[in-house]
Amino acid sequence: MSSVKIQPIKKFSKRLKCMPDKSITHRAVMFNAAAEGTGEVRGILLGEDCLSTADCMRRMGAQIDIKGDTAFIKGAGGFKSAELYCGNSGTTMRLLCGLLASQNGEWALSGDESLSRRPMNRVIVPLSQMGAKIASHNGRAPLSVTGGRLKAIDYVMPVASAQVKSAVLLAALGADGITTVTECEPTRDHTEIMLGCMGAELARRGKTIKLRGGQKLHGASIQVAGDISSAAFPLVCGLMTGGTVCVENAGLNPTRTGILEIFEQIGAEYDIENVKTCGGEKTGTLTVRGLGHGRGFKIDRQMLPRLVDEIPVLAVLACVLGGESVITGAEELRVKESDRIAATLSLVRSFGGCAEETESGMIISPVGKLKGGCVFNPCGDHRMAMAAGVAAAASENGATVENCECADVSYPGFWEMLNGR
Ligand code: S3P
């Protein structure tokens, strides 16, 4: 495991291409591998999580050739039984449970230490109601999925999770009857968009999605939009150091743009140009130019799914704002790649910031510039490592981030980007 020492950066100004979206890459690769015919996914994220998905699909018989950043995929036409290693990726494991539940075969799904701690009952419960056979270790991985006939259900989701919604929708494709899924809060809708691109019919009315079973997917040519959750790191670094950062091809799907609502709340100057549609998703060039009045922000339960992965770096930003920032309804952060409430509190405090834990989130008080001068261990969580990198760059003394290679899960080349190479 290696460490990286990040020196303070005076003014982080940059123009860069957005990292490809992790959620969209997973889905484009997985769904094409499950489809009839061939598909082509351009501009894929070559991060470790997405490579885990590609590897699992290959093990089940799909042909996936990755040349540069394009994946050429030939569907498996029925999946072979296999042992599937999902690495650090919750998306791979949870979506696969849904996809495989109606297929013929048996699959053993495992993951790394972090993934083996994460709750899987959230997918096992609805899938079992549909008739799926999934064995677990007290609701955690390793899992064993035995495929069989499924029936449609009407599922009201108790947690706001795009992974759970996607697992149920994928199972519904292979089930008898019409399934409905009702969300408690709207979550990212990449699955719905992509199923539509691949020939499936589904309808949304308010918070409910309706999907008829027995539909086949057809291989599609998809260009992956940029990942606004990855763009958040350079954007926040620019805001904190008084630089101008411009990210091209940033994904602007409204289920993901909570960070723009934060920019509005704090009065940050930003603009969006060159708006396009890419693989059914809105994208654009997003530029931030300055903090503006820099008041504190508020995030609540309704807003959380639109910026769930940005909380650690937004908490870092909160330290330099002109007032208190309050995050509520964020219990889901406890079950991410690490307990991100505990990890974010520890990050803010190690850098000299002031954060207080609350029942469902945290309150961050302003301290002016962060001191840094610390050694931070992200405990294998990519987003914690990158948030610490931004904190270090914007601090007085810089800092060392241990186990820095974990950033490769979603942002290969992150440290080079931050260090200006
Ligand atoms: C993801 C959904 C989110 C997010 C994760 C990726 C997805 O998780 O945190 O990084 O690709 O569907 P939940 O749906 O569990 O909130």
Short mmCIF file of C-alpha atoms in Angstrom, two decimals, residues 88-95 97 109 112-127 134-143 155 158-165 167 331-340:
data_model
loop_
_atom_site.label_atom_id
_atom_site.label_comp_id
_atom_site.label_asym_id
_atom_site.label_seq_id
_atom_site.Cartn_x
_atom_site.Cartn_y
_atom_site.Cartn_z
CA ASN A 88 -15.27 -3.58 -3.72
CA SER A 89 -18.39 -3.07 -5.82
CA GLY A 90 -21.82 -3.01 -4.20
CA THR A 91 -23.38 -2.12 -7.55
CA THR A 92 -21.97 -5.29 -9.16
CA MET A 93 -23.19 -7.57 -6.37
CA ARG A 94 -26.65 -6.09 -5.86
CA LEU A 95 -27.52 -5.72 -9.55
CA CYS A 97 -28.56 -10.68 -7.63
CA LEU A 109 -20.99 -14.06 -5.22
CA ASP A 112 -13.56 -7.84 -0.54
CA GLU A 113 -13.63 -7.14 3.19
CA SER A 114 -15.58 -3.90 2.82
CA LEU A 115 -18.21 -5.40 0.51
CA SER A 116 -18.56 -8.42 2.82
CA ARG A 117 -19.63 -6.05 5.62
CA ARG A 118 -22.34 -4.28 3.59
CA PRO A 119 -26.06 -5.13 3.94
CA MET A 120 -27.49 -7.41 1.26
CA ASN A 121 -30.90 -8.04 2.85
CA ARG A 122 -32.11 -4.91 1.12
CA VAL A 123 -32.00 -6.87 -2.15
CA ILE A 124 -32.55 -10.36 -0.72
CA VAL A 125 -35.90 -9.38 0.87
CA PRO A 126 -37.70 -8.09 -2.27
CA LEU A 127 -36.10 -10.69 -4.54
CA ILE A 134 -30.54 -16.34 -2.27
CA ALA A 135 -28.51 -17.62 0.66
CA SER A 136 -26.31 -15.24 2.64
CA HIS A 137 -24.21 -15.06 5.78
CA ASN A 138 -26.54 -13.14 8.12
CA GLY A 139 -27.62 -10.84 5.31
CA ARG A 140 -24.08 -10.30 4.06
CA ALA A 141 -21.79 -11.68 1.35
CA PRO A 142 -20.74 -14.28 0.34
CA LEU A 143 -24.07 -14.97 -1.33
CA TYR A 155 -42.56 -3.25 -3.97
CA PRO A 158 -37.98 1.23 2.60
CA VAL A 159 -34.59 2.79 1.65
CA ALA A 160 -33.69 5.26 -1.08
CA SER A 161 -31.31 3.08 -3.09
CA ALA A 162 -30.79 2.95 -6.84
CA GLN A 163 -29.04 -0.38 -6.40
CA VAL A 164 -32.08 -1.95 -4.75
CA LYS A 165 -34.45 -0.42 -7.31
CA ALA A 167 -32.02 -5.24 -8.66
CA GLU A 331 -28.00 7.24 7.67
CA GLU A 332 -27.29 5.47 4.36
CA LEU A 333 -23.73 6.77 4.55
CA ARG A 334 -23.10 4.31 7.38
CA VAL A 335 -23.30 1.40 4.91
CA LYS A 336 -21.17 2.67 2.04
CA GLU A 337 -17.65 1.39 1.29
CA SER A 338 -16.90 2.54 4.85
CA ASP A 339 -19.04 4.15 7.57
CA ARG A 340 -18.82 7.50 5.81
#
